[in-house]
mmCIF file of C-alpha atoms and ligand atoms in Angstrom:
data_model
loop_
_atom_site.group_PDB
_atom_site.id
_atom_site.type_symbol
_atom_site.label_atom_id
_atom_site.label_comp_id
_atom_site.label_asym_id
_atom_site.label_seq_id
_atom_site.Cartn_x
_atom_site.Cartn_y
_atom_site.Cartn_z
ATOM 1 C CA MET K 1 246.120 13.175 186.423
ATOM 2 C CA VAL K 2 244.062 13.291 183.331
ATOM 3 C CA ASN K 3 243.370 16.649 182.000
ATOM 4 C CA GLN K 4 239.790 17.740 182.916
ATOM 5 C CA HIS K 5 239.097 19.155 179.527
ATOM 6 C CA LEU K 6 239.750 15.864 177.839
ATOM 7 C CA ILE K 7 237.580 14.041 180.422
ATOM 8 C CA ASP K 8 234.788 16.385 179.593
ATOM 9 C CA ILE K 9 235.239 15.760 175.887
ATOM 10 C CA LYS K 10 235.346 12.060 176.218
ATOM 11 C CA GLN K 11 232.220 11.982 178.452
ATOM 12 C CA LYS K 12 230.237 14.127 176.262
ATOM 13 C CA ALA K 13 231.322 12.281 173.087
ATOM 14 C CA LEU K 14 230.369 8.818 174.612
ATOM 15 C CA LYS K 15 227.090 10.119 175.716
ATOM 16 C CA ASP K 16 226.385 11.517 172.255
ATOM 17 C CA PHE K 17 227.498 8.338 170.587
ATOM 18 C CA HIS K 18 225.233 6.217 172.687
ATOM 19 C CA ALA K 19 222.422 8.714 172.055
ATOM 20 C CA ALA K 20 222.634 8.582 168.251
ATOM 21 C CA LYS K 21 219.407 7.575 166.561
ATOM 22 C CA ASN K 22 220.956 6.286 163.491
ATOM 23 C CA SER K 23 224.337 5.708 161.762
ATOM 24 C CA GLN K 24 224.115 9.079 159.959
ATOM 25 C CA GLU K 25 223.609 10.965 163.131
ATOM 26 C CA LEU K 26 226.311 9.028 164.787
ATOM 27 C CA TYR K 27 228.688 9.909 161.944
ATOM 28 C CA GLN K 28 227.926 13.635 162.625
ATOM 29 C CA PHE K 29 229.111 13.084 166.190
ATOM 30 C CA LYS K 30 232.215 11.404 165.014
ATOM 31 C CA VAL K 31 233.054 14.466 162.851
ATOM 32 C CA GLN K 32 232.117 16.792 165.800
ATOM 33 C CA TYR K 33 234.560 15.041 168.163
ATOM 34 C CA LEU K 34 237.162 13.246 166.029
ATOM 35 C CA GLY K 35 237.100 15.116 162.835
ATOM 36 C CA LYS K 36 239.804 17.492 161.534
ATOM 37 C CA THR K 37 238.243 20.510 163.239
ATOM 38 C CA GLY K 38 236.584 18.316 165.964
ATOM 39 C CA ALA K 39 236.816 18.986 169.796
ATOM 40 C CA LEU K 40 239.650 16.458 170.272
ATOM 41 C CA THR K 41 241.812 18.010 167.521
ATOM 42 C CA GLU K 42 240.989 21.479 168.974
ATOM 43 C CA ALA K 43 242.214 20.152 172.397
ATOM 44 C CA MET K 44 245.529 19.043 170.898
ATOM 45 C CA LYS K 45 246.164 22.674 170.088
ATOM 46 C CA MET K 46 246.061 23.451 173.836
ATOM 47 C CA MET K 47 249.324 21.501 173.940
ATOM 48 C CA ALA K 48 251.162 24.608 172.807
ATOM 49 C CA THR K 49 249.967 26.459 175.906
ATOM 50 C CA LEU K 50 251.306 23.829 178.300
ATOM 51 C CA PRO K 51 254.517 23.794 180.167
ATOM 52 C CA LYS K 52 257.105 21.673 178.419
ATOM 53 C CA GLU K 53 257.190 18.778 181.086
ATOM 54 C CA GLU K 54 253.309 18.306 180.811
ATOM 55 C CA LYS K 55 253.324 18.038 176.963
ATOM 56 C CA PRO K 56 254.200 14.335 176.627
ATOM 57 C CA LEU K 57 251.722 13.232 179.214
ATOM 58 C CA PHE K 58 248.962 15.353 177.601
ATOM 59 C CA GLY K 59 249.762 14.023 174.131
ATOM 60 C CA LYS K 60 249.527 10.546 175.359
ATOM 61 C CA GLN K 61 246.124 11.221 177.023
ATOM 62 C CA VAL K 62 244.767 12.812 173.951
ATOM 63 C CA ASN K 63 245.808 9.652 172.003
ATOM 64 C CA GLU K 64 244.277 7.347 174.564
ATOM 65 C CA VAL K 65 240.987 9.381 174.455
ATOM 66 C CA LYS K 66 241.039 9.299 170.671
ATOM 67 C CA ALA K 67 241.572 5.467 170.687
ATOM 68 C CA GLU K 68 238.727 4.988 173.194
ATOM 69 C CA LEU K 69 236.281 7.053 171.273
ATOM 70 C CA GLU K 70 237.113 5.320 168.009
ATOM 71 C CA THR K 71 236.535 1.987 169.632
ATOM 72 C CA ALA K 72 233.294 3.216 171.072
ATOM 73 C CA TYR K 73 232.293 4.596 167.776
ATOM 74 C CA THR K 74 232.893 1.450 165.837
ATOM 75 C CA GLY K 75 230.924 -0.625 168.396
ATOM 76 C CA VAL K 76 227.787 1.724 168.198
ATOM 77 C CA GLU K 77 228.106 1.932 164.526
ATOM 78 C CA ALA K 78 227.931 -1.802 164.318
ATOM 79 C CA THR K 79 224.875 -2.008 166.442
ATOM 80 C CA LEU K 80 223.029 0.786 164.736
ATOM 81 C CA GLN K 81 223.866 -0.638 161.308
ATOM 82 C CA ARG K 82 222.594 -4.047 162.304
ATOM 83 C CA ALA K 83 219.340 -2.494 163.434
ATOM 84 C CA GLU K 84 219.025 -0.576 160.258
ATOM 85 C CA ILE K 85 219.455 -3.611 158.160
ATOM 86 C CA ASP K 86 217.032 -5.576 160.205
ATOM 87 C CA ALA K 87 214.505 -2.775 159.825
ATOM 88 C CA LYS K 88 215.029 -2.663 156.013
ATOM 89 C CA MET K 89 214.684 -6.343 155.702
ATOM 90 C CA LEU K 90 211.301 -6.095 157.668
ATOM 91 C CA ASN K 91 210.081 -3.488 155.304
ATOM 92 C CA GLU K 92 211.283 -5.092 152.120
ATOM 93 C CA LYS K 93 209.741 -8.441 152.908
ATOM 94 C CA LEU K 94 210.181 -10.788 149.889
ATOM 95 C CA ASP K 95 207.133 -12.939 149.316
ATOM 96 C CA LEU K 96 208.666 -16.009 147.924
ATOM 97 C CA THR K 97 205.204 -17.706 147.520
ATOM 98 C CA LEU K 98 204.267 -15.228 144.842
ATOM 99 C CA SER K 99 204.109 -17.029 141.491
ATOM 100 C CA VAL K 100 206.640 -15.773 139.003
ATOM 101 C CA ASN K 101 205.710 -14.652 135.580
ATOM 102 C CA ALA K 102 207.732 -17.441 133.918
ATOM 103 C CA HIS K 103 208.537 -17.361 130.262
ATOM 104 C CA GLU K 104 206.221 -19.590 128.369
ATOM 105 C CA MET K 105 207.668 -22.253 126.066
ATOM 106 C CA GLY K 106 206.884 -21.681 122.390
ATOM 107 C CA HIS K 107 205.901 -24.485 119.920
ATOM 108 C CA GLU K 108 205.461 -24.981 116.373
ATOM 109 C CA HIS K 109 202.707 -23.328 114.404
ATOM 110 C CA PRO K 110 200.159 -25.913 113.527
ATOM 111 C CA ILE K 111 200.874 -25.619 109.855
ATOM 112 C CA TYR K 112 204.538 -26.704 110.502
ATOM 113 C CA LYS K 113 203.496 -29.247 113.046
ATOM 114 C CA VAL K 114 201.270 -30.861 110.382
ATOM 115 C CA THR K 115 203.866 -30.490 107.605
ATOM 116 C CA ASN K 116 206.551 -32.250 109.833
ATOM 117 C CA GLU K 117 204.078 -34.968 110.714
ATOM 118 C CA ILE K 118 203.435 -35.506 106.999
ATOM 119 C CA PHE K 119 207.222 -35.592 106.223
ATOM 120 C CA SER K 120 207.884 -38.308 108.798
ATOM 121 C CA ILE K 121 205.087 -40.413 107.502
ATOM 122 C CA MET K 122 206.296 -39.966 103.926
ATOM 123 C CA ALA K 123 210.010 -40.617 104.975
ATOM 124 C CA ARG K 124 208.936 -44.075 106.119
ATOM 125 C CA LEU K 125 207.959 -44.766 102.378
ATOM 126 C CA GLY K 126 211.311 -43.467 101.261
ATOM 127 C CA TYR K 127 210.402 -39.827 100.339
ATOM 128 C CA SER K 128 212.838 -37.018 100.851
ATOM 129 C CA LEU K 129 212.392 -33.318 101.059
ATOM 130 C CA ARG K 130 212.592 -30.817 98.147
ATOM 131 C CA THR K 131 211.837 -27.080 98.010
ATOM 132 C CA GLY K 132 211.278 -24.641 95.247
ATOM 133 C CA PRO K 133 211.069 -20.909 94.718
ATOM 134 C CA LEU K 134 207.998 -18.843 95.681
ATOM 135 C CA ILE K 135 208.360 -16.831 92.661
ATOM 136 C CA GLU K 136 208.209 -19.069 89.763
ATOM 137 C CA LYS K 137 208.879 -18.691 86.091
ATOM 138 C CA ASP K 138 205.593 -18.915 84.235
ATOM 139 C CA TYR K 139 207.257 -22.004 82.473
ATOM 140 C CA TYR K 140 207.597 -23.964 85.690
ATOM 141 C CA ASN K 141 204.220 -23.015 87.161
ATOM 142 C CA PHE K 142 202.202 -23.739 84.063
ATOM 143 C CA GLU K 143 203.960 -24.550 80.783
ATOM 144 C CA ALA K 144 206.240 -27.383 81.802
ATOM 145 C CA LEU K 145 203.133 -28.818 83.632
ATOM 146 C CA ASN K 146 201.279 -29.007 80.314
ATOM 147 C CA ILE K 147 199.252 -25.800 80.963
ATOM 148 C CA PRO K 148 200.184 -23.650 77.874
ATOM 149 C CA PRO K 149 199.340 -19.864 77.943
ATOM 150 C CA ASP K 150 195.999 -20.251 76.213
ATOM 151 C CA HIS K 151 194.988 -23.267 78.058
ATOM 152 C CA PRO K 152 191.548 -22.922 79.766
ATOM 153 C CA ALA K 153 193.109 -24.758 82.823
ATOM 154 C CA ARG K 154 194.755 -21.457 83.697
ATOM 155 C CA ASP K 155 191.352 -20.130 84.719
ATOM 156 C CA MET K 156 191.236 -22.868 87.334
ATOM 157 C CA GLN K 157 193.805 -21.022 89.438
ATOM 158 C CA ASP K 158 193.546 -17.214 89.660
ATOM 159 C CA THR K 159 197.148 -16.112 89.635
ATOM 160 C CA PHE K 160 199.169 -13.370 91.294
ATOM 161 C CA PHE K 161 201.488 -12.219 88.393
ATOM 162 C CA VAL K 162 204.780 -10.644 89.431
ATOM 163 C CA ASP K 163 205.558 -9.601 85.912
ATOM 164 C CA GLU K 164 204.863 -11.009 82.452
ATOM 165 C CA THR K 165 207.033 -14.133 82.908
ATOM 166 C CA HIS K 166 206.860 -14.658 86.648
ATOM 167 C CA VAL K 167 204.082 -15.562 89.050
ATOM 168 C CA LEU K 168 203.728 -16.290 92.800
ATOM 169 C CA ARG K 169 203.582 -19.930 92.411
ATOM 170 C CA THR K 170 199.953 -21.193 92.571
ATOM 171 C CA HIS K 171 200.813 -24.716 93.567
ATOM 172 C CA THR K 172 203.785 -26.782 94.636
ATOM 173 C CA SER K 173 203.660 -28.896 91.362
ATOM 174 C CA PRO K 174 206.594 -26.859 89.861
ATOM 175 C CA ILE K 175 208.769 -28.824 92.382
ATOM 176 C CA GLN K 176 207.923 -31.818 90.259
ATOM 177 C CA ILE K 177 209.570 -30.126 87.290
ATOM 178 C CA HIS K 178 212.802 -28.991 89.220
ATOM 179 C CA SER K 179 213.252 -32.475 90.518
ATOM 180 C CA LEU K 180 212.812 -34.201 87.166
ATOM 181 C CA GLU K 181 215.179 -31.773 85.577
ATOM 182 C CA ASN K 182 217.803 -31.987 88.237
ATOM 183 C CA GLU K 183 217.844 -35.610 89.441
ATOM 184 C CA LYS K 184 217.883 -38.979 87.905
ATOM 185 C CA PRO K 185 214.947 -41.393 88.487
ATOM 186 C CA PRO K 186 213.906 -43.434 90.472
ATOM 187 C CA LEU K 187 212.476 -40.491 92.651
ATOM 188 C CA ARG K 188 210.480 -40.249 95.624
ATOM 189 C CA VAL K 189 210.144 -36.578 96.634
ATOM 190 C CA ILE K 190 208.034 -34.626 98.928
ATOM 191 C CA GLY K 191 208.041 -30.769 98.715
ATOM 192 C CA THR K 192 206.166 -28.246 100.759
ATOM 193 C CA GLY K 193 205.684 -24.423 101.234
ATOM 194 C CA PRO K 194 203.352 -21.468 100.700
ATOM 195 C CA VAL K 195 201.385 -21.000 97.497
ATOM 196 C CA PHE K 196 199.229 -18.190 96.327
ATOM 197 C CA ARG K 197 195.927 -17.697 94.743
ATOM 198 C CA VAL K 198 193.467 -14.810 94.401
ATOM 199 C CA ASP K 199 190.913 -16.388 96.653
ATOM 200 C CA SER K 200 189.623 -15.875 100.197
ATOM 201 C CA ASP K 201 186.670 -17.349 102.150
ATOM 202 C CA ILE K 202 185.793 -19.762 105.026
ATOM 203 C CA SER K 203 187.608 -22.571 103.205
ATOM 204 C CA HIS K 204 190.189 -20.738 100.920
ATOM 205 C CA LEU K 205 193.103 -18.390 101.718
ATOM 206 C CA PRO K 206 195.073 -16.366 99.319
ATOM 207 C CA ASN K 207 198.318 -17.754 100.776
ATOM 208 C CA PHE K 208 198.070 -21.257 101.932
ATOM 209 C CA HIS K 209 200.414 -24.263 102.075
ATOM 210 C CA GLN K 210 200.706 -27.342 100.024
ATOM 211 C CA ILE K 211 202.482 -30.736 100.165
ATOM 212 C CA GLU K 212 203.541 -32.195 96.859
ATOM 213 C CA GLY K 213 204.515 -35.785 96.494
ATOM 214 C CA MET K 214 205.968 -37.416 93.472
ATOM 215 C CA CYS K 215 207.184 -40.981 92.819
ATOM 216 C CA VAL K 216 208.932 -41.862 89.544
ATOM 217 C CA ASP K 217 209.836 -45.456 88.885
ATOM 218 C CA LYS K 218 209.335 -48.376 86.431
ATOM 219 C CA LYS K 219 205.854 -49.560 85.843
ATOM 220 C CA ILE K 220 203.928 -47.209 88.063
ATOM 221 C CA SER K 221 200.076 -47.605 88.217
ATOM 222 C CA MET K 222 197.046 -46.050 89.849
ATOM 223 C CA ALA K 223 197.221 -48.918 92.392
ATOM 224 C CA ASP K 224 200.473 -47.510 93.580
ATOM 225 C CA LEU K 225 199.058 -44.128 93.878
ATOM 226 C CA LYS K 226 195.936 -45.285 95.687
ATOM 227 C CA GLY K 227 197.888 -47.427 97.987
ATOM 228 C CA THR K 228 200.419 -44.721 98.929
ATOM 229 C CA ILE K 229 197.760 -42.091 99.507
ATOM 230 C CA SER K 230 195.556 -44.520 101.487
ATOM 231 C CA PHE K 231 198.415 -45.424 103.698
ATOM 232 C CA PHE K 232 199.434 -41.808 104.165
ATOM 233 C CA VAL K 233 195.797 -40.566 104.940
ATOM 234 C CA ARG K 234 195.237 -43.331 107.444
ATOM 235 C CA GLU K 235 198.510 -42.730 109.148
ATOM 236 C CA PHE K 236 197.897 -38.980 109.387
ATOM 237 C CA PHE K 237 194.339 -38.952 110.463
ATOM 238 C CA GLY K 238 194.002 -42.280 112.111
ATOM 239 C CA PRO K 239 191.528 -45.036 111.170
ATOM 240 C CA GLY K 240 188.375 -43.018 112.069
ATOM 241 C CA LEU K 241 188.037 -40.911 108.899
ATOM 242 C CA LYS K 242 186.859 -42.031 105.607
ATOM 243 C CA THR K 243 188.515 -41.062 102.311
ATOM 244 C CA ARG K 244 187.372 -41.224 98.702
ATOM 245 C CA PHE K 245 188.905 -40.775 95.317
ATOM 246 C CA ARG K 246 186.846 -38.812 92.832
ATOM 247 C CA PRO K 247 187.776 -38.769 89.082
ATOM 248 C CA SER K 248 188.980 -35.439 88.145
ATOM 249 C CA PHE K 249 191.194 -33.506 85.852
ATOM 250 C CA PHE K 250 194.577 -31.894 86.040
ATOM 251 C CA PRO K 251 196.560 -31.097 82.922
ATOM 252 C CA PHE K 252 199.744 -32.660 84.398
ATOM 253 C CA THR K 253 198.253 -35.897 85.466
ATOM 254 C CA GLU K 254 196.297 -38.524 83.505
ATOM 255 C CA PRO K 255 194.240 -40.115 84.828
ATOM 256 C CA SER K 256 193.531 -37.628 87.712
ATOM 257 C CA ALA K 257 191.573 -37.739 90.917
ATOM 258 C CA GLU K 258 190.580 -35.723 93.797
ATOM 259 C CA VAL K 259 190.930 -36.944 97.315
ATOM 260 C CA ASP K 260 188.174 -36.178 99.843
ATOM 261 C CA CYS K 261 187.996 -36.936 103.600
ATOM 262 C CA SER K 262 184.882 -37.151 105.573
ATOM 263 C CA CYS K 263 183.998 -33.816 107.365
ATOM 264 C CA PRO K 264 184.997 -34.086 111.084
ATOM 265 C CA ILE K 265 182.969 -30.905 112.139
ATOM 266 C CA CYS K 266 179.591 -32.280 111.212
ATOM 267 C CA LYS K 267 180.472 -35.931 111.020
ATOM 268 C CA SER K 268 179.434 -36.044 107.331
ATOM 269 C CA LYS K 269 175.968 -34.680 108.015
ATOM 270 C CA GLY K 270 176.642 -31.344 106.111
ATOM 271 C CA CYS K 271 177.793 -28.001 107.433
ATOM 272 C CA SER K 272 179.105 -24.642 106.077
ATOM 273 C CA LEU K 273 182.781 -25.875 106.047
ATOM 274 C CA CYS K 274 182.124 -28.889 103.836
ATOM 275 C CA LYS K 275 179.472 -26.877 101.965
ATOM 276 C CA GLN K 276 176.794 -29.394 103.029
ATOM 277 C CA THR K 277 178.541 -32.261 101.122
ATOM 278 C CA GLY K 278 179.743 -34.143 104.212
ATOM 279 C CA TRP K 279 183.206 -34.323 102.506
ATOM 280 C CA ILE K 280 186.232 -32.030 102.469
ATOM 281 C CA GLU K 281 188.640 -32.080 99.546
ATOM 282 C CA ILE K 282 192.315 -32.347 100.596
ATOM 283 C CA GLY K 283 193.907 -32.216 97.120
ATOM 284 C CA GLY K 284 194.416 -33.712 93.767
ATOM 285 C CA CYS K 285 196.504 -36.590 92.405
ATOM 286 C CA GLY K 286 197.138 -38.753 89.339
ATOM 287 C CA LEU K 287 199.586 -40.501 87.161
ATOM 288 C CA ILE K 288 202.102 -38.108 85.633
ATOM 289 C CA ASN K 289 201.095 -36.936 82.334
ATOM 290 C CA PRO K 290 203.704 -38.116 79.539
ATOM 291 C CA LYS K 291 203.723 -34.441 78.378
ATOM 292 C CA VAL K 292 205.315 -33.525 81.686
ATOM 293 C CA PHE K 293 207.992 -36.076 81.291
ATOM 294 C CA GLU K 294 208.537 -34.810 77.760
ATOM 295 C CA SER K 295 209.112 -31.176 78.996
ATOM 296 C CA ALA K 296 211.545 -32.387 81.679
ATOM 297 C CA LYS K 297 213.303 -34.711 79.070
ATOM 298 C CA VAL K 298 212.756 -37.857 81.122
ATOM 299 C CA PRO K 299 212.174 -40.829 78.865
ATOM 300 C CA TYR K 300 208.660 -42.221 79.101
ATOM 301 C CA PRO K 301 207.274 -44.956 79.203
ATOM 302 C CA GLU K 302 210.556 -46.178 80.511
ATOM 303 C CA TRP K 303 209.908 -44.058 83.656
ATOM 304 C CA GLN K 304 206.498 -43.482 84.871
ATOM 305 C CA GLY K 305 205.099 -41.783 88.004
ATOM 306 C CA PHE K 306 202.396 -40.594 90.138
ATOM 307 C CA ALA K 307 202.031 -37.225 91.929
ATOM 308 C CA PHE K 308 199.696 -35.641 94.427
ATOM 309 C CA GLY K 309 199.217 -32.237 95.960
ATOM 310 C CA PHE K 310 197.469 -31.592 99.202
ATOM 311 C CA GLY K 311 196.352 -28.645 101.047
ATOM 312 C CA VAL K 312 198.153 -28.443 104.515
ATOM 313 C CA GLU K 313 195.635 -26.033 106.063
ATOM 314 C CA ARG K 314 192.769 -28.357 104.844
ATOM 315 C CA MET K 315 194.494 -31.324 106.441
ATOM 316 C CA ALA K 316 194.997 -29.463 109.727
ATOM 317 C CA ILE K 317 191.315 -28.373 109.701
ATOM 318 C CA ILE K 318 190.249 -31.992 109.249
ATOM 319 C CA LYS K 319 192.701 -33.414 111.902
ATOM 320 C CA TYR K 320 192.001 -30.834 114.620
ATOM 321 C CA GLY K 321 188.468 -29.941 113.775
ATOM 322 C CA VAL K 322 189.087 -26.196 112.981
ATOM 323 C CA ASP K 323 185.959 -24.337 111.886
ATOM 324 C CA ASP K 324 187.647 -21.632 109.725
ATOM 325 C CA ILE K 325 190.753 -21.783 107.647
ATOM 326 C CA ARG K 326 191.467 -18.162 108.405
ATOM 327 C CA HIS K 327 192.401 -18.966 112.029
ATOM 328 C CA PHE K 328 195.816 -20.279 110.747
ATOM 329 C CA PRO K 329 197.498 -17.008 109.464
ATOM 330 C CA LYS K 330 196.011 -14.818 112.218
ATOM 331 C CA ASN K 331 198.383 -15.968 114.869
ATOM 332 C CA ASP K 332 196.065 -15.357 117.708
ATOM 333 C CA VAL K 333 197.870 -17.145 120.736
ATOM 334 C CA ARG K 334 194.544 -18.379 122.071
ATOM 335 C CA PHE K 335 194.207 -20.326 118.921
ATOM 336 C CA LEU K 336 197.774 -21.316 118.535
ATOM 337 C CA LYS K 337 198.240 -22.517 122.162
ATOM 338 C CA GLN K 338 195.522 -25.307 121.594
ATOM 339 C CA PHE K 339 198.264 -27.049 119.530
ATOM 340 C CA SER K 340 200.960 -27.086 122.103
ATOM 341 C CA GLN K 341 200.141 -30.571 123.557
ATOM 342 C CA ASN K 342 198.908 -32.393 120.471
HETATM 343 N N1 LIG J 1 198.705 -28.937 91.922
HETATM 344 C C1 LIG J 1 197.397 -29.291 91.995
HETATM 345 C C2 LIG J 1 196.593 -28.240 92.755
HETATM 346 O O1 LIG J 1 197.188 -27.346 93.249
HETATM 347 C C3 LIG J 1 197.192 -30.501 92.866
HETATM 348 C C4 LIG J 1 197.788 -31.725 92.204
HETATM 349 C C5 LIG J 1 199.258 -32.130 92.473
HETATM 350 C C6 LIG J 1 197.152 -32.563 91.371
HETATM 351 C C7 LIG J 1 199.767 -33.193 91.935
HETATM 352 C C8 LIG J 1 197.640 -33.712 90.823
HETATM 353 C C9 LIG J 1 198.982 -33.913 90.991
HETATM 354 O O2 LIG J 1 195.394 -28.191 92.741
#
């Protein structure tokens, strides 16, 4: 015969287990009946009051009730937990159709895009890349390029002086001197990077980029220069734009010319960007002045050459029809994004 007290505990416990509203409440019931100070543990203490011969049976019955309650507990717990997870899943519904804020791919700044395009065109003509310091000795920026200290040509470029003998380079032409000093002709070099001038308006920046090209070989003429630049300009802009060579003056080239492209904004009709002329100047060029060869100790006329220097922003403006050069250094993504596909 099963002890009535144990039967009562079991029935009450089973009733409570099944009535539990959630797993937390169920656990409280488990503690209440099966815990260290729970009803069943207390019932065990009754054993001491029983006659000796009843003890083994009572012990066995307690263990059986305990096992039965534990099994019941595990079953109810599983049911409640499953229901809780289901409810949680319903509340925390994941909307997989929501578009994710994906990371956008970056791309080259238009100035580097243009620069790289120019390199690849010039590489096809055998030109290779050179660099030079941004802070130049006065000698490399001016003197070696036949611009002595009192030369009026220094007025052509308003210079940022670092100290008495150093300047922020005003053009990339010092790269010509570095190459002539360090390398043996024949040479076909192309250099690039920032240059600095005290200047700022719709078509000028104080910090802009230039491309410098130099070819040194035997018997170089204006025809080689014109042929190279015409090829380069046609490859870069496509056949739609017109170019012209205008006689000009640079102390480091003789003869010298300036290269203009037809204005893409107004289609040569005249606008504020081209200053109503219909043409935009992209840079200068000419045959290397013998004085430059002399400074760099390269024998002339055994070696001759031509050089050119173009404004990268100017070329980008013409190619993409940008109406203000000041867009380039601003780094406004709305502007920059327009160059991601081109
Ligand atoms: N350095 C000149 C300038 O900045 C451009 C130039 C380069 C002209 C090479 C002739 C030859 O205006």
